[in-house]
Amino acid sequence: MDKIEVIARRIFGWKLNRWDRWYDYENNKFIPVSEFQPEHNLDHANLIVEKLKELGFTYKTNGVSEACFNYVCETGETLAEAITNAAYAIADNSSVPEEWL
């Protein structure tokens, strides 16, 4: 699984309906894969921020290239990329120590 697929499945709970679209059970809608690009689109990355806040994570950023959820901090060339990297670190179970969550 790539980074976006891990986030879509493990954070949002979306299922891949076809090779080119996700199904969001919570909102009962299809999301084309091409329309969810959080690494490149800050609005999409902010959807991740809001979802993780709903799940109890605290979000902090330097506003430019670093994003933190609780004690999980990651950087990126852009804020959107940093948010995506931090979310991936959380969603990829093997990369975050249990006590940080």
PDB file of C-alpha atoms in Angstrom:
ATOM      1  CA  MET A   1       0.000   0.000   0.000  1.00  0.00           C
ATOM      2  CA  ASP A   2       1.206   3.490  -0.728  1.00  0.00           C
ATOM      3  CA  LYS A   3       1.068   6.375   1.740  1.00  0.00           C
ATOM      4  CA  ILE A   4      -2.296   7.752   0.587  1.00  0.00           C
ATOM      5  CA  GLU A   5      -3.905   4.317   0.579  1.00  0.00           C
ATOM      6  CA  VAL A   6      -2.754   3.663   4.150  1.00  0.00           C
ATOM      7  CA  ILE A   7      -4.212   7.008   5.291  1.00  0.00           C
ATOM      8  CA  ALA A   8      -7.488   6.490   3.417  1.00  0.00           C
ATOM      9  CA  ARG A   9      -7.988   3.002   4.818  1.00  0.00           C
ATOM     10  CA  ARG A  10      -6.676   3.337   8.365  1.00  0.00           C
ATOM     11  CA  ILE A  11      -7.562   6.913   9.286  1.00  0.00           C
ATOM     12  CA  PHE A  12     -10.715   7.548   7.258  1.00  0.00           C
ATOM     13  CA  GLY A  13     -11.914   3.943   7.047  1.00  0.00           C
ATOM     14  CA  TRP A  14     -12.486   4.213   3.295  1.00  0.00           C
ATOM     15  CA  LYS A  15     -12.597   1.141   1.094  1.00  0.00           C
ATOM     16  CA  LEU A  16     -11.258   0.964  -2.435  1.00  0.00           C
ATOM     17  CA  ASN A  17     -14.445   0.454  -4.443  1.00  0.00           C
ATOM     18  CA  ARG A  18     -12.668   0.215  -7.782  1.00  0.00           C
ATOM     19  CA  TRP A  19      -9.097   0.858  -8.842  1.00  0.00           C
ATOM     20  CA  ASP A  20      -9.959   4.545  -9.306  1.00  0.00           C
ATOM     21  CA  ARG A  21     -12.265   5.458  -6.435  1.00  0.00           C
ATOM     22  CA  TRP A  22     -12.725   5.198  -2.698  1.00  0.00           C
ATOM     23  CA  TYR A  23     -16.007   4.656  -0.898  1.00  0.00           C
ATOM     24  CA  ASP A  24     -16.580   6.714   2.241  1.00  0.00           C
ATOM     25  CA  TYR A  25     -19.113   4.754   4.317  1.00  0.00           C
ATOM     26  CA  GLU A  26     -19.429   7.502   6.910  1.00  0.00           C
ATOM     27  CA  ASN A  27     -20.670  10.028   4.332  1.00  0.00           C
ATOM     28  CA  ASN A  28     -22.083   7.494   1.846  1.00  0.00           C
ATOM     29  CA  LYS A  29     -20.160   8.836  -1.145  1.00  0.00           C
ATOM     30  CA  PHE A  30     -17.559   7.882  -3.696  1.00  0.00           C
ATOM     31  CA  ILE A  31     -14.261   9.763  -3.846  1.00  0.00           C
ATOM     32  CA  PRO A  32     -12.191   9.479  -7.020  1.00  0.00           C
ATOM     33  CA  VAL A  33      -8.580   8.617  -6.201  1.00  0.00           C
ATOM     34  CA  SER A  34      -7.509  11.618  -8.281  1.00  0.00           C
ATOM     35  CA  GLU A  35      -9.557  13.919  -6.025  1.00  0.00           C
ATOM     36  CA  PHE A  36      -7.792  12.968  -2.785  1.00  0.00           C
ATOM     37  CA  GLN A  37      -4.207  14.161  -3.026  1.00  0.00           C
ATOM     38  CA  PRO A  38      -3.275  15.389   0.468  1.00  0.00           C
ATOM     39  CA  GLU A  39       0.460  15.596  -0.270  1.00  0.00           C
ATOM     40  CA  HIS A  40      -0.214  18.215  -2.935  1.00  0.00           C
ATOM     41  CA  ASN A  41      -3.392  19.906  -1.733  1.00  0.00           C
ATOM     42  CA  LEU A  42      -3.582  21.651   1.643  1.00  0.00           C
ATOM     43  CA  ASP A  43      -7.395  21.430   1.713  1.00  0.00           C
ATOM     44  CA  HIS A  44      -7.148  17.650   1.415  1.00  0.00           C
ATOM     45  CA  ALA A  45      -4.420  17.548   4.072  1.00  0.00           C
ATOM     46  CA  ASN A  46      -6.641  19.574   6.382  1.00  0.00           C
ATOM     47  CA  LEU A  47      -9.293  16.840   6.078  1.00  0.00           C
ATOM     48  CA  ILE A  48      -6.718  14.551   7.685  1.00  0.00           C
ATOM     49  CA  VAL A  49      -6.080  17.110  10.427  1.00  0.00           C
ATOM     50  CA  GLU A  50      -9.795  17.354  11.211  1.00  0.00           C
ATOM     51  CA  LYS A  51     -10.250  13.571  11.234  1.00  0.00           C
ATOM     52  CA  LEU A  52      -7.304  13.044  13.569  1.00  0.00           C
ATOM     53  CA  LYS A  53      -8.604  15.783  15.866  1.00  0.00           C
ATOM     54  CA  GLU A  54     -11.946  13.921  15.979  1.00  0.00           C
ATOM     55  CA  LEU A  55      -9.977  10.833  16.986  1.00  0.00           C
ATOM     56  CA  GLY A  56      -8.369  12.731  19.886  1.00  0.00           C
ATOM     57  CA  PHE A  57      -5.032  13.829  18.456  1.00  0.00           C
ATOM     58  CA  THR A  58      -3.614  17.277  19.147  1.00  0.00           C
ATOM     59  CA  TYR A  59      -2.298  19.083  16.085  1.00  0.00           C
ATOM     60  CA  LYS A  60       0.629  21.512  16.024  1.00  0.00           C
ATOM     61  CA  THR A  61       2.554  23.033  13.146  1.00  0.00           C
ATOM     62  CA  ASN A  62       5.198  25.595  12.403  1.00  0.00           C
ATOM     63  CA  GLY A  63       2.938  26.687   9.537  1.00  0.00           C
ATOM     64  CA  VAL A  64       5.443  25.912   6.805  1.00  0.00           C
ATOM     65  CA  SER A  65       7.013  22.480   6.763  1.00  0.00           C
ATOM     66  CA  GLU A  66       6.396  20.612  10.028  1.00  0.00           C
ATOM     67  CA  ALA A  67       3.278  18.933  11.396  1.00  0.00           C
ATOM     68  CA  CYS A  68       2.804  17.138  14.710  1.00  0.00           C
ATOM     69  CA  PHE A  69      -0.014  14.949  15.978  1.00  0.00           C
ATOM     70  CA  ASN A  70       0.623  14.365  19.669  1.00  0.00           C
ATOM     71  CA  TYR A  71       4.303  13.396  19.736  1.00  0.00           C
ATOM     72  CA  VAL A  72       4.486  12.248  16.125  1.00  0.00           C
ATOM     73  CA  CYS A  73       6.216  14.994  14.134  1.00  0.00           C
ATOM     74  CA  GLU A  74       7.180  14.928  10.481  1.00  0.00           C
ATOM     75  CA  THR A  75       8.445  17.423   7.956  1.00  0.00           C
ATOM     76  CA  GLY A  76       7.908  17.978   4.264  1.00  0.00           C
ATOM     77  CA  GLU A  77       8.675  20.415   1.487  1.00  0.00           C
ATOM     78  CA  THR A  78       5.197  21.885   2.092  1.00  0.00           C
ATOM     79  CA  LEU A  79       2.803  21.851   5.020  1.00  0.00           C
ATOM     80  CA  ALA A  80       0.480  19.520   3.089  1.00  0.00           C
ATOM     81  CA  GLU A  81       3.322  17.034   2.640  1.00  0.00           C
ATOM     82  CA  ALA A  82       4.288  17.312   6.325  1.00  0.00           C
ATOM     83  CA  ILE A  83       0.701  16.620   7.435  1.00  0.00           C
ATOM     84  CA  THR A  84       0.515  13.620   5.112  1.00  0.00           C
ATOM     85  CA  ASN A  85       3.850  12.275   6.361  1.00  0.00           C
ATOM     86  CA  ALA A  86       2.805  12.629  10.018  1.00  0.00           C
ATOM     87  CA  ALA A  87      -0.564  10.969   9.367  1.00  0.00           C
ATOM     88  CA  TYR A  88       1.176   8.140   7.562  1.00  0.00           C
ATOM     89  CA  ALA A  89       3.536   7.674  10.502  1.00  0.00           C
ATOM     90  CA  ILE A  90       0.488   7.256  12.754  1.00  0.00           C
ATOM     91  CA  ALA A  91      -1.435   5.028  10.364  1.00  0.00           C
ATOM     92  CA  ASP A  92       1.538   2.771   9.663  1.00  0.00           C
ATOM     93  CA  ASN A  93       1.342   0.836  12.926  1.00  0.00           C
ATOM     94  CA  SER A  94       4.949  -0.275  12.872  1.00  0.00           C
ATOM     95  CA  SER A  95       6.477   3.216  12.873  1.00  0.00           C
ATOM     96  CA  VAL A  96       5.010   4.787  16.029  1.00  0.00           C
ATOM     97  CA  PRO A  97       5.713   3.510  19.539  1.00  0.00           C
ATOM     98  CA  GLU A  98       2.504   2.540  21.354  1.00  0.00           C
ATOM     99  CA  GLU A  99       3.157   4.976  24.218  1.00  0.00           C
ATOM    100  CA  TRP A 100       3.094   7.963  21.815  1.00  0.00           C
ATOM    101  CA  LEU A 101      -0.521   7.360  20.828  1.00  0.00           C
TER     102      LEU A 101
END
